[in-house]
Structures are given as structure tokens and as C-alpha cells.
């Protein structure tokens, strides 16, 4: 939301709304006991870190949140897996196009800090939700496969998501309200005016559903993505199934909230395996990639 405000209201440039950074672990905790990190976004600093690194992990968030929680979550496995640098990419994801904006910026910034074909570095991408589509489009359609060596895709909406329907609902509601307003205006002027005001607000809402529209299962973006050539990059897909999930103490939501969310997710996804936001049929689809490994886990989309 902050980055959307920067873009729509403040007219900030792309360097403010698409942010590549290197992650510094401070090994300290804040007053609430949470791990503290810094994300350094200066391109020269990032390039310097990349130049001295051999194995790099890049984090891409989904539609909710940013990369801070992801960076904290992977801290304990970095040394174990041999990573000597963690990068993060935070991006505006309501008013931007994955195809035309976000994936271009990601590839451009990675190349500017030193990634290229035969660079002698091992680059892995860990992406969640919508971030998986950003990573895939860059790798499969923008030539990112020349320097990306592995992708871990968590809850990927590879064939679309129920969130993609929100733009369709907005369009339908706008159309219906327009018809109703035109009918009622001659008889109930104030009511017709009110409906027209609501219609205008819904129409303006398109500014916040640009990216969601690309996640619709029948969008041109999803179709073209899954029609891409085999990128030659191994994909490890982590697919959540909320149907047998049981909330635990200390989870992000109350037990009641999580149980109700799980039931809702199963309902909107037709009772099939799903993580509340994406169903398993969508997650397991990876276009023409011949190197796909799928791991099922019991969780929902917000607690991978």
C-alpha cells in the first residue's frame, strides 16, 4: 500500500517503487523480541556485495507484506545452505503490470548489480505467491534464465488465483451500477447521484487491481506465461493444503479466524486441495518446464 501511494499519489519514479537491496542481519532484537535486519538499497553497495559473493539467495514477496518477514524466516538456513549473500526485491504490486513493469525492473536491476550469463555465481530465487509470477516471467520471457540457477516457488498461482476474480467483480459491479443509476436518476435524483458516485469510485478502483487482473486464470498473461519455452531452470514448488490444517498457539490469526479462513478457501476453490488463495491444480502447473519438483505441506497462504 505504501508503494502504491508513492506511485499513484506522489508520482514517484521506478527506483522508489521497485527496490532491490542486500539484507544485513544485525543479530539484535527490537523491544518486542523480533529479529532486526537492514535492507540496503544503494545500487553501488548491492553491486559490491554481489561482486564478492558466490551463492546468492534472492527473496520476492507476494501480494501481502514485503520481504522483511521472509528475510527473518530464512536466517537460520542461510549458512546451512551455503548462501553468502541474501538479496530482497520489494515492488509495488497493485497498480503495476508484472509483464510490462515489475519483471523488467527486476531483471534490469539484477543485471546492473552484476548478474549475467556465465558470471560464475549461483543465484537462487525464493518467491512467494505473486512473486512467483514475477520470477517466472523474468526467467521464462525476459531471458533471466541466463543467470538464474534455481527457483523455489511457494504457493505459486501458476494458473491463476481466486484473487484474479476481484477485477472481474469490480468491472461487473461498475457496469450494473451504471445501468441502475441511469434508470433511477429520473425518479430518485439523489439516489441516482449516489449510485453514480459509487460507480465512479469503483471505476477508480481499477488503479488498485491492475496486477490482480493478470492473475485471472483466463488472462492473456497467464496463458502466455504457461506457453513459454522450457527455461532450463529447476523449479522447486512448495504447495500448501489448508484442508487438514490445525492452527497452533502463536500463529498469525486466532484459531477461529484461521479455521473459518480455511473453510472459506476450500469453498471458493471447489473443495480441492488449496492454500486458501491458490488451488493445487494451479500451483503444480509450471508451463513447459521439464525440471519441476513439488512438495506438499499443510499450511495456508499466509504462513508458509
PDB file of C-alpha atoms in Angstrom:
ATOM      1  CA  UNK A   1       0.000   0.000   0.000  1.00  0.00           C
ATOM      2  CA  UNK A   2       2.876   2.348   0.791  1.00  0.00           C
ATOM      3  CA  UNK A   3       4.478   1.768  -2.613  1.00  0.00           C
ATOM      4  CA  UNK A   4       1.106   2.141  -4.362  1.00  0.00           C
ATOM      5  CA  UNK A   5       0.709   5.505  -2.635  1.00  0.00           C
ATOM      6  CA  UNK A   6       4.194   6.519  -3.775  1.00  0.00           C
ATOM      7  CA  UNK A   7       3.325   5.628  -7.366  1.00  0.00           C
ATOM      8  CA  UNK A   8      -0.277   6.844  -7.708  1.00  0.00           C
ATOM      9  CA  UNK A   9      -0.380   9.852  -5.385  1.00  0.00           C
ATOM     10  CA  UNK A  10       3.214  11.044  -5.256  1.00  0.00           C
ATOM     11  CA  UNK A  11       4.189  10.032  -8.808  1.00  0.00           C
ATOM     12  CA  UNK A  12       7.463   8.533  -7.591  1.00  0.00           C
ATOM     13  CA  UNK A  13       9.843   7.015 -10.129  1.00  0.00           C
ATOM     14  CA  UNK A  14      10.526   3.307 -10.583  1.00  0.00           C
ATOM     15  CA  UNK A  15      13.617   3.351  -8.353  1.00  0.00           C
ATOM     16  CA  UNK A  16      11.306   4.164  -5.430  1.00  0.00           C
ATOM     17  CA  UNK A  17       8.661   1.538  -6.119  1.00  0.00           C
ATOM     18  CA  UNK A  18      10.856  -1.372  -7.302  1.00  0.00           C
ATOM     19  CA  UNK A  19      13.571  -1.818  -4.701  1.00  0.00           C
ATOM     20  CA  UNK A  20      16.479  -4.267  -4.909  1.00  0.00           C
ATOM     21  CA  UNK A  21      18.508  -4.477  -1.697  1.00  0.00           C
ATOM     22  CA  UNK A  22      21.015  -6.607   0.160  1.00  0.00           C
ATOM     23  CA  UNK A  23      19.987  -7.892   3.576  1.00  0.00           C
ATOM     24  CA  UNK A  24      22.123  -7.289   6.654  1.00  0.00           C
ATOM     25  CA  UNK A  25      21.375  -9.375   9.743  1.00  0.00           C
ATOM     26  CA  UNK A  26      22.049  -7.232  12.804  1.00  0.00           C
ATOM     27  CA  UNK A  27      21.882 -10.117  15.299  1.00  0.00           C
ATOM     28  CA  UNK A  28      19.807  -7.909  17.601  1.00  0.00           C
ATOM     29  CA  UNK A  29      16.160  -7.846  18.614  1.00  0.00           C
ATOM     30  CA  UNK A  30      13.707  -4.995  18.973  1.00  0.00           C
ATOM     31  CA  UNK A  31      11.753  -4.272  22.161  1.00  0.00           C
ATOM     32  CA  UNK A  32       9.138  -6.870  21.156  1.00  0.00           C
ATOM     33  CA  UNK A  33      11.778  -9.564  20.722  1.00  0.00           C
ATOM     34  CA  UNK A  34      11.648  -9.568  16.919  1.00  0.00           C
ATOM     35  CA  UNK A  35      14.775 -10.120  14.843  1.00  0.00           C
ATOM     36  CA  UNK A  36      16.204  -6.907  13.371  1.00  0.00           C
ATOM     37  CA  UNK A  37      17.560  -6.528   9.850  1.00  0.00           C
ATOM     38  CA  UNK A  38      18.552  -3.751   7.486  1.00  0.00           C
ATOM     39  CA  UNK A  39      17.854  -3.728   3.746  1.00  0.00           C
ATOM     40  CA  UNK A  40      20.448  -1.599   1.946  1.00  0.00           C
ATOM     41  CA  UNK A  41      19.127  -0.285  -1.364  1.00  0.00           C
ATOM     42  CA  UNK A  42      22.126   1.676  -2.667  1.00  0.00           C
ATOM     43  CA  UNK A  43      22.999   0.140  -6.061  1.00  0.00           C
ATOM     44  CA  UNK A  44      26.730   0.569  -5.553  1.00  0.00           C
ATOM     45  CA  UNK A  45      26.543  -1.239  -2.210  1.00  0.00           C
ATOM     46  CA  UNK A  46      24.491  -4.061  -3.716  1.00  0.00           C
ATOM     47  CA  UNK A  47      26.913  -4.397  -6.657  1.00  0.00           C
ATOM     48  CA  UNK A  48      29.870  -4.541  -4.270  1.00  0.00           C
ATOM     49  CA  UNK A  49      28.232  -7.315  -2.260  1.00  0.00           C
ATOM     50  CA  UNK A  50      27.318  -9.269  -5.396  1.00  0.00           C
ATOM     51  CA  UNK A  51      30.878  -8.986  -6.738  1.00  0.00           C
ATOM     52  CA  UNK A  52      32.264 -10.732  -3.643  1.00  0.00           C
ATOM     53  CA  UNK A  53      29.519 -13.387  -3.386  1.00  0.00           C
ATOM     54  CA  UNK A  54      29.415 -16.886  -4.875  1.00  0.00           C
ATOM     55  CA  UNK A  55      25.994 -18.224  -3.858  1.00  0.00           C
ATOM     56  CA  UNK A  56      23.125 -15.740  -3.600  1.00  0.00           C
ATOM     57  CA  UNK A  57      19.512 -16.054  -2.416  1.00  0.00           C
ATOM     58  CA  UNK A  58      17.003 -13.517  -3.792  1.00  0.00           C
ATOM     59  CA  UNK A  59      13.683 -13.040  -1.962  1.00  0.00           C
ATOM     60  CA  UNK A  60      10.454 -11.985  -3.726  1.00  0.00           C
ATOM     61  CA  UNK A  61       7.305 -11.336  -1.678  1.00  0.00           C
ATOM     62  CA  UNK A  62       3.687 -11.919  -2.672  1.00  0.00           C
ATOM     63  CA  UNK A  63       0.756  -9.523  -2.728  1.00  0.00           C
ATOM     64  CA  UNK A  64       0.640  -9.168   1.065  1.00  0.00           C
ATOM     65  CA  UNK A  65       3.566  -7.787   3.045  1.00  0.00           C
ATOM     66  CA  UNK A  66       7.161  -7.279   1.990  1.00  0.00           C
ATOM     67  CA  UNK A  67      10.460  -9.163   2.177  1.00  0.00           C
ATOM     68  CA  UNK A  68      11.281  -8.314   5.803  1.00  0.00           C
ATOM     69  CA  UNK A  69       9.490 -11.318   7.305  1.00  0.00           C
ATOM     70  CA  UNK A  70      10.871 -13.573   4.577  1.00  0.00           C
ATOM     71  CA  UNK A  71      14.430 -12.472   5.310  1.00  0.00           C
ATOM     72  CA  UNK A  72      13.973 -13.116   9.024  1.00  0.00           C
ATOM     73  CA  UNK A  73      12.408 -16.524   8.346  1.00  0.00           C
ATOM     74  CA  UNK A  74      15.352 -17.809   6.271  1.00  0.00           C
ATOM     75  CA  UNK A  75      18.116 -16.501   8.543  1.00  0.00           C
ATOM     76  CA  UNK A  76      18.825 -19.817  10.241  1.00  0.00           C
ATOM     77  CA  UNK A  77      19.146 -21.783   6.968  1.00  0.00           C
ATOM     78  CA  UNK A  78      21.451 -19.410   5.115  1.00  0.00           C
ATOM     79  CA  UNK A  79      24.735 -20.804   6.435  1.00  0.00           C
ATOM     80  CA  UNK A  80      23.400 -24.364   6.272  1.00  0.00           C
ATOM     81  CA  UNK A  81      22.620 -23.988   2.561  1.00  0.00           C
ATOM     82  CA  UNK A  82      25.860 -22.187   1.802  1.00  0.00           C
ATOM     83  CA  UNK A  83      24.491 -18.753   0.863  1.00  0.00           C
ATOM     84  CA  UNK A  84      26.919 -15.903   1.374  1.00  0.00           C
ATOM     85  CA  UNK A  85      24.505 -13.120   0.361  1.00  0.00           C
ATOM     86  CA  UNK A  86      20.758 -12.513   0.654  1.00  0.00           C
ATOM     87  CA  UNK A  87      19.060 -10.017  -1.660  1.00  0.00           C
ATOM     88  CA  UNK A  88      15.482  -8.772  -1.498  1.00  0.00           C
ATOM     89  CA  UNK A  89      13.213  -7.232  -4.119  1.00  0.00           C
ATOM     90  CA  UNK A  90      10.231  -5.199  -2.912  1.00  0.00           C
ATOM     91  CA  UNK A  91       7.820  -3.962  -5.552  1.00  0.00           C
ATOM     92  CA  UNK A  92       4.538  -2.078  -5.974  1.00  0.00           C
ATOM     93  CA  UNK A  93       2.036  -4.785  -6.840  1.00  0.00           C
ATOM     94  CA  UNK A  94      -1.419  -3.206  -7.114  1.00  0.00           C
ATOM     95  CA  UNK A  95      -1.037  -0.645  -9.907  1.00  0.00           C
ATOM     96  CA  UNK A  96       1.885  -2.252 -11.761  1.00  0.00           C
ATOM     97  CA  UNK A  97       1.956  -4.877 -14.501  1.00  0.00           C
ATOM     98  CA  UNK A  98       4.065  -7.983 -13.856  1.00  0.00           C
ATOM     99  CA  UNK A  99       4.614  -8.345 -17.579  1.00  0.00           C
ATOM    100  CA  UNK A 100       5.367  -4.735 -18.514  1.00  0.00           C
ATOM    101  CA  UNK A 101       6.784  -3.218 -15.323  1.00  0.00           C
ATOM    102  CA  UNK A 102       7.837  -5.427 -12.416  1.00  0.00           C
ATOM    103  CA  UNK A 103       9.656  -8.225 -14.265  1.00  0.00           C
ATOM    104  CA  UNK A 104      11.502  -5.687 -16.431  1.00  0.00           C
ATOM    105  CA  UNK A 105      12.675  -3.717 -13.406  1.00  0.00           C
ATOM    106  CA  UNK A 106      13.810  -6.845 -11.577  1.00  0.00           C
ATOM    107  CA  UNK A 107      15.891  -8.093 -14.499  1.00  0.00           C
ATOM    108  CA  UNK A 108      17.327  -4.644 -15.176  1.00  0.00           C
ATOM    109  CA  UNK A 109      18.403  -4.144 -11.568  1.00  0.00           C
ATOM    110  CA  UNK A 110      19.914  -7.629 -11.298  1.00  0.00           C
ATOM    111  CA  UNK A 111      21.969  -7.004 -14.425  1.00  0.00           C
ATOM    112  CA  UNK A 112      23.057  -3.594 -13.154  1.00  0.00           C
ATOM    113  CA  UNK A 113      24.485  -5.093  -9.962  1.00  0.00           C
ATOM    114  CA  UNK A 114      26.473  -7.734 -11.831  1.00  0.00           C
ATOM    115  CA  UNK A 115      24.394 -10.783 -12.744  1.00  0.00           C
ATOM    116  CA  UNK A 116      24.856 -12.047 -16.293  1.00  0.00           C
ATOM    117  CA  UNK A 117      25.401 -15.215 -18.287  1.00  0.00           C
ATOM    118  CA  UNK A 118      28.467 -17.211 -17.169  1.00  0.00           C
ATOM    119  CA  UNK A 119      29.075 -14.859 -14.233  1.00  0.00           C
ATOM    120  CA  UNK A 120      30.401 -17.701 -12.078  1.00  0.00           C
ATOM    121  CA  UNK A 121      27.726 -17.107  -9.451  1.00  0.00           C
ATOM    122  CA  UNK A 122      24.892 -19.318  -8.255  1.00  0.00           C
ATOM    123  CA  UNK A 123      21.628 -17.360  -7.957  1.00  0.00           C
ATOM    124  CA  UNK A 124      18.572 -18.935  -6.347  1.00  0.00           C
ATOM    125  CA  UNK A 125      15.198 -17.182  -6.150  1.00  0.00           C
ATOM    126  CA  UNK A 126      12.798 -17.831  -3.273  1.00  0.00           C
ATOM    127  CA  UNK A 127       9.424 -16.364  -4.228  1.00  0.00           C
ATOM    128  CA  UNK A 128       6.005 -16.478  -2.599  1.00  0.00           C
ATOM    129  CA  UNK A 129       2.569 -16.056  -4.207  1.00  0.00           C
ATOM    130  CA  UNK A 130       2.508 -13.289  -6.796  1.00  0.00           C
ATOM    131  CA  UNK A 131       6.299 -13.061  -6.552  1.00  0.00           C
ATOM    132  CA  UNK A 132       6.442 -16.471  -8.232  1.00  0.00           C
ATOM    133  CA  UNK A 133       4.798 -14.989 -11.334  1.00  0.00           C
ATOM    134  CA  UNK A 134       7.283 -12.104 -11.329  1.00  0.00           C
ATOM    135  CA  UNK A 135      10.190 -14.544 -11.130  1.00  0.00           C
ATOM    136  CA  UNK A 136       8.781 -16.896 -13.756  1.00  0.00           C
ATOM    137  CA  UNK A 137       8.066 -14.120 -16.262  1.00  0.00           C
ATOM    138  CA  UNK A 138      11.585 -12.745 -15.836  1.00  0.00           C
ATOM    139  CA  UNK A 139      13.143 -16.190 -16.233  1.00  0.00           C
ATOM    140  CA  UNK A 140      10.896 -17.562 -18.975  1.00  0.00           C
ATOM    141  CA  UNK A 141      10.121 -14.430 -21.012  1.00  0.00           C
ATOM    142  CA  UNK A 142      12.859 -11.888 -20.243  1.00  0.00           C
ATOM    143  CA  UNK A 143      15.987 -14.053 -20.501  1.00  0.00           C
ATOM    144  CA  UNK A 144      16.558 -14.293 -16.755  1.00  0.00           C
ATOM    145  CA  UNK A 145      17.342 -17.985 -17.200  1.00  0.00           C
ATOM    146  CA  UNK A 146      20.807 -16.913 -18.375  1.00  0.00           C
ATOM    147  CA  UNK A 147      21.826 -16.102 -14.798  1.00  0.00           C
ATOM    148  CA  UNK A 148      19.189 -17.693 -12.504  1.00  0.00           C
ATOM    149  CA  UNK A 149      20.168 -21.223 -11.452  1.00  0.00           C
ATOM    150  CA  UNK A 150      17.240 -22.397  -9.316  1.00  0.00           C
ATOM    151  CA  UNK A 151      13.783 -21.237  -8.232  1.00  0.00           C
ATOM    152  CA  UNK A 152      11.844 -22.115  -5.076  1.00  0.00           C
ATOM    153  CA  UNK A 153       8.214 -21.163  -5.706  1.00  0.00           C
ATOM    154  CA  UNK A 154       5.995 -21.060  -2.618  1.00  0.00           C
ATOM    155  CA  UNK A 155       2.231 -21.097  -3.194  1.00  0.00           C
ATOM    156  CA  UNK A 156       2.610 -20.059  -6.851  1.00  0.00           C
ATOM    157  CA  UNK A 157      -0.602 -19.059  -8.705  1.00  0.00           C
ATOM    158  CA  UNK A 158       0.853 -20.579 -11.878  1.00  0.00           C
ATOM    159  CA  UNK A 159      -2.549 -20.982 -13.498  1.00  0.00           C
ATOM    160  CA  UNK A 160      -4.207 -18.064 -11.747  1.00  0.00           C
ATOM    161  CA  UNK A 161      -5.809 -17.416  -8.370  1.00  0.00           C
ATOM    162  CA  UNK A 162      -9.225 -16.585  -6.925  1.00  0.00           C
ATOM    163  CA  UNK A 163      -7.782 -13.108  -6.268  1.00  0.00           C
ATOM    164  CA  UNK A 164      -7.747 -12.616 -10.024  1.00  0.00           C
ATOM    165  CA  UNK A 165     -11.547 -12.646  -9.963  1.00  0.00           C
ATOM    166  CA  UNK A 166     -11.677  -9.403  -7.975  1.00  0.00           C
ATOM    167  CA  UNK A 167     -11.058  -7.301 -11.079  1.00  0.00           C
ATOM    168  CA  UNK A 168     -13.881  -9.122 -12.899  1.00  0.00           C
ATOM    169  CA  UNK A 169     -16.220  -8.455  -9.977  1.00  0.00           C
ATOM    170  CA  UNK A 170     -15.227  -4.785  -9.955  1.00  0.00           C
ATOM    171  CA  UNK A 171     -15.987  -4.463 -13.680  1.00  0.00           C
ATOM    172  CA  UNK A 172     -19.341  -6.211 -13.292  1.00  0.00           C
ATOM    173  CA  UNK A 173     -20.336  -4.064 -10.305  1.00  0.00           C
ATOM    174  CA  UNK A 174     -19.357  -0.894 -12.197  1.00  0.00           C
ATOM    175  CA  UNK A 175     -21.492  -1.884 -15.181  1.00  0.00           C
ATOM    176  CA  UNK A 176     -24.522  -2.870 -13.081  1.00  0.00           C
ATOM    177  CA  UNK A 177     -24.391   0.310 -11.009  1.00  0.00           C
ATOM    178  CA  UNK A 178     -24.156   2.398 -14.174  1.00  0.00           C
ATOM    179  CA  UNK A 179     -27.339   0.817 -15.545  1.00  0.00           C
ATOM    180  CA  UNK A 180     -29.196   1.130 -12.228  1.00  0.00           C
ATOM    181  CA  UNK A 181     -28.097   4.765 -11.797  1.00  0.00           C
ATOM    182  CA  UNK A 182     -29.374   5.690 -15.278  1.00  0.00           C
ATOM    183  CA  UNK A 183     -32.739   4.060 -14.536  1.00  0.00           C
ATOM    184  CA  UNK A 184     -33.269   5.619 -11.111  1.00  0.00           C
ATOM    185  CA  UNK A 185     -31.917   9.097 -11.837  1.00  0.00           C
ATOM    186  CA  UNK A 186     -35.202  10.444 -13.359  1.00  0.00           C
ATOM    187  CA  UNK A 187     -37.249   9.199 -10.372  1.00  0.00           C
ATOM    188  CA  UNK A 188     -34.900   9.485  -7.379  1.00  0.00           C
ATOM    189  CA  UNK A 189     -32.317  12.088  -8.244  1.00  0.00           C
ATOM    190  CA  UNK A 190     -30.362  11.825  -5.009  1.00  0.00           C
ATOM    191  CA  UNK A 191     -30.260   8.002  -5.144  1.00  0.00           C
ATOM    192  CA  UNK A 192     -29.172   8.003  -8.764  1.00  0.00           C
ATOM    193  CA  UNK A 193     -26.478  10.541  -7.945  1.00  0.00           C
ATOM    194  CA  UNK A 194     -25.277   8.414  -5.046  1.00  0.00           C
ATOM    195  CA  UNK A 195     -25.107   5.317  -7.255  1.00  0.00           C
ATOM    196  CA  UNK A 196     -23.162   7.256  -9.857  1.00  0.00           C
ATOM    197  CA  UNK A 197     -20.724   8.288  -7.132  1.00  0.00           C
ATOM    198  CA  UNK A 198     -20.245   4.669  -6.087  1.00  0.00           C
ATOM    199  CA  UNK A 199     -19.784   3.706  -9.740  1.00  0.00           C
ATOM    200  CA  UNK A 200     -17.082   6.353 -10.130  1.00  0.00           C
ATOM    201  CA  UNK A 201     -15.304   5.050  -7.028  1.00  0.00           C
ATOM    202  CA  UNK A 202     -15.398   1.508  -8.392  1.00  0.00           C
ATOM    203  CA  UNK A 203     -14.068   2.703 -11.719  1.00  0.00           C
ATOM    204  CA  UNK A 204     -11.191   4.438  -9.963  1.00  0.00           C
ATOM    205  CA  UNK A 205     -10.581   1.165  -8.131  1.00  0.00           C
ATOM    206  CA  UNK A 206      -9.071  -0.152 -11.357  1.00  0.00           C
ATOM    207  CA  UNK A 207      -5.864   1.587 -10.282  1.00  0.00           C
ATOM    208  CA  UNK A 208      -5.580  -0.968  -7.464  1.00  0.00           C
ATOM    209  CA  UNK A 209      -6.451  -4.091  -9.470  1.00  0.00           C
ATOM    210  CA  UNK A 210      -4.007  -3.864 -12.381  1.00  0.00           C
ATOM    211  CA  UNK A 211      -1.802  -6.672 -11.107  1.00  0.00           C
ATOM    212  CA  UNK A 212      -4.717  -8.754  -9.827  1.00  0.00           C
ATOM    213  CA  UNK A 213      -6.214  -8.776 -13.332  1.00  0.00           C
ATOM    214  CA  UNK A 214      -3.092 -10.547 -14.611  1.00  0.00           C
ATOM    215  CA  UNK A 215      -3.671 -13.297 -12.036  1.00  0.00           C
ATOM    216  CA  UNK A 216      -7.060 -14.230 -13.515  1.00  0.00           C
ATOM    217  CA  UNK A 217      -6.991 -17.816 -14.734  1.00  0.00           C
ATOM    218  CA  UNK A 218      -8.046 -16.801 -18.263  1.00  0.00           C
ATOM    219  CA  UNK A 219      -5.817 -13.724 -18.566  1.00  0.00           C
ATOM    220  CA  UNK A 220      -3.504 -13.302 -21.533  1.00  0.00           C
ATOM    221  CA  UNK A 221      -0.638 -13.030 -19.063  1.00  0.00           C
ATOM    222  CA  UNK A 222      -1.291 -16.481 -17.535  1.00  0.00           C
ATOM    223  CA  UNK A 223      -1.818 -18.025 -20.968  1.00  0.00           C
ATOM    224  CA  UNK A 224       1.410 -16.602 -22.402  1.00  0.00           C
ATOM    225  CA  UNK A 225       3.407 -17.466 -19.301  1.00  0.00           C
ATOM    226  CA  UNK A 226       2.469 -21.144 -19.456  1.00  0.00           C
ATOM    227  CA  UNK A 227       3.101 -21.227 -23.200  1.00  0.00           C
ATOM    228  CA  UNK A 228       6.739 -20.181 -22.697  1.00  0.00           C
ATOM    229  CA  UNK A 229       9.622 -22.384 -23.744  1.00  0.00           C
ATOM    230  CA  UNK A 230      11.351 -24.591 -21.170  1.00  0.00           C
ATOM    231  CA  UNK A 231      13.688 -22.189 -19.328  1.00  0.00           C
ATOM    232  CA  UNK A 232      16.114 -24.918 -18.308  1.00  0.00           C
ATOM    233  CA  UNK A 233      15.968 -23.774 -14.672  1.00  0.00           C
ATOM    234  CA  UNK A 234      14.894 -26.246 -11.934  1.00  0.00           C
ATOM    235  CA  UNK A 235      11.706 -25.265 -10.085  1.00  0.00           C
ATOM    236  CA  UNK A 236      11.011 -26.498  -6.554  1.00  0.00           C
ATOM    237  CA  UNK A 237       7.315 -25.852  -5.852  1.00  0.00           C
ATOM    238  CA  UNK A 238       6.014 -25.772  -2.280  1.00  0.00           C
ATOM    239  CA  UNK A 239       2.234 -26.280  -2.334  1.00  0.00           C
ATOM    240  CA  UNK A 240       0.136 -25.707   0.760  1.00  0.00           C
ATOM    241  CA  UNK A 241      -3.053 -27.582   1.617  1.00  0.00           C
ATOM    242  CA  UNK A 242      -5.235 -25.929   4.230  1.00  0.00           C
ATOM    243  CA  UNK A 243      -7.917 -28.635   4.404  1.00  0.00           C
ATOM    244  CA  UNK A 244      -6.293 -30.540   7.278  1.00  0.00           C
ATOM    245  CA  UNK A 245      -4.529 -27.534   8.787  1.00  0.00           C
ATOM    246  CA  UNK A 246      -4.894 -27.036  12.532  1.00  0.00           C
ATOM    247  CA  UNK A 247      -3.965 -23.614  13.969  1.00  0.00           C
ATOM    248  CA  UNK A 248      -1.309 -23.587  16.678  1.00  0.00           C
ATOM    249  CA  UNK A 249      -0.638 -21.236  19.564  1.00  0.00           C
ATOM    250  CA  UNK A 250       1.268 -18.151  18.464  1.00  0.00           C
ATOM    251  CA  UNK A 251       0.030 -18.282  14.882  1.00  0.00           C
ATOM    252  CA  UNK A 252      -0.747 -15.110  12.936  1.00  0.00           C
ATOM    253  CA  UNK A 253      -4.505 -15.411  13.379  1.00  0.00           C
ATOM    254  CA  UNK A 254      -6.808 -16.623  16.106  1.00  0.00           C
ATOM    255  CA  UNK A 255      -7.803 -20.272  15.871  1.00  0.00           C
ATOM    256  CA  UNK A 256     -11.363 -19.313  14.987  1.00  0.00           C
ATOM    257  CA  UNK A 257     -10.228 -16.916  12.259  1.00  0.00           C
ATOM    258  CA  UNK A 258      -7.857 -19.466  10.745  1.00  0.00           C
ATOM    259  CA  UNK A 259     -10.462 -22.236  10.772  1.00  0.00           C
ATOM    260  CA  UNK A 260     -13.056 -20.002   9.131  1.00  0.00           C
ATOM    261  CA  UNK A 261     -10.497 -18.861   6.542  1.00  0.00           C
ATOM    262  CA  UNK A 262      -9.631 -22.473   5.798  1.00  0.00           C
ATOM    263  CA  UNK A 263     -13.292 -23.361   5.244  1.00  0.00           C
ATOM    264  CA  UNK A 264     -13.763 -20.310   3.016  1.00  0.00           C
ATOM    265  CA  UNK A 265     -10.649 -21.154   0.997  1.00  0.00           C
ATOM    266  CA  UNK A 266     -11.843 -24.721   0.469  1.00  0.00           C
ATOM    267  CA  UNK A 267     -15.301 -23.471  -0.556  1.00  0.00           C
ATOM    268  CA  UNK A 268     -14.096 -20.939  -3.142  1.00  0.00           C
ATOM    269  CA  UNK A 269     -11.638 -23.464  -4.542  1.00  0.00           C
ATOM    270  CA  UNK A 270     -14.327 -26.101  -5.036  1.00  0.00           C
ATOM    271  CA  UNK A 271     -13.259 -28.352  -2.167  1.00  0.00           C
ATOM    272  CA  UNK A 272      -9.980 -29.276  -3.854  1.00  0.00           C
ATOM    273  CA  UNK A 273      -6.540 -29.036  -2.268  1.00  0.00           C
ATOM    274  CA  UNK A 274      -5.727 -25.353  -1.783  1.00  0.00           C
ATOM    275  CA  UNK A 275      -3.860 -22.884   0.426  1.00  0.00           C
ATOM    276  CA  UNK A 276      -6.912 -20.537   0.689  1.00  0.00           C
ATOM    277  CA  UNK A 277      -5.694 -18.309  -2.155  1.00  0.00           C
ATOM    278  CA  UNK A 278      -4.403 -20.795  -4.759  1.00  0.00           C
ATOM    279  CA  UNK A 279      -5.598 -24.315  -5.536  1.00  0.00           C
ATOM    280  CA  UNK A 280      -3.208 -27.218  -6.060  1.00  0.00           C
ATOM    281  CA  UNK A 281      -4.055 -27.562  -9.754  1.00  0.00           C
ATOM    282  CA  UNK A 282      -2.785 -24.030 -10.277  1.00  0.00           C
ATOM    283  CA  UNK A 283       0.291 -24.412  -8.090  1.00  0.00           C
ATOM    284  CA  UNK A 284       1.578 -27.557  -9.797  1.00  0.00           C
ATOM    285  CA  UNK A 285       1.367 -26.113 -13.299  1.00  0.00           C
ATOM    286  CA  UNK A 286       4.729 -24.772 -14.445  1.00  0.00           C
ATOM    287  CA  UNK A 287       4.343 -24.338 -18.179  1.00  0.00           C
ATOM    288  CA  UNK A 288       6.768 -26.387 -20.259  1.00  0.00           C
ATOM    289  CA  UNK A 289       9.455 -26.670 -17.601  1.00  0.00           C
ATOM    290  CA  UNK A 290      10.813 -30.219 -17.537  1.00  0.00           C
ATOM    291  CA  UNK A 291      12.553 -29.832 -14.149  1.00  0.00           C
ATOM    292  CA  UNK A 292       9.795 -29.441 -11.557  1.00  0.00           C
ATOM    293  CA  UNK A 293       9.752 -30.891  -8.055  1.00  0.00           C
ATOM    294  CA  UNK A 294       6.583 -30.477  -5.952  1.00  0.00           C
ATOM    295  CA  UNK A 295       6.393 -30.695  -2.167  1.00  0.00           C
ATOM    296  CA  UNK A 296       3.017 -30.597  -0.405  1.00  0.00           C
ATOM    297  CA  UNK A 297       2.798 -29.029   3.042  1.00  0.00           C
ATOM    298  CA  UNK A 298      -0.056 -28.486   5.488  1.00  0.00           C
ATOM    299  CA  UNK A 299      -0.494 -24.734   5.852  1.00  0.00           C
ATOM    300  CA  UNK A 300      -2.302 -21.743   4.386  1.00  0.00           C
ATOM    301  CA  UNK A 301      -1.103 -18.983   2.072  1.00  0.00           C
ATOM    302  CA  UNK A 302      -0.070 -16.600   4.841  1.00  0.00           C
ATOM    303  CA  UNK A 303       2.028 -18.943   6.976  1.00  0.00           C
ATOM    304  CA  UNK A 304       4.279 -20.846   4.599  1.00  0.00           C
TER     305      UNK A 304
END
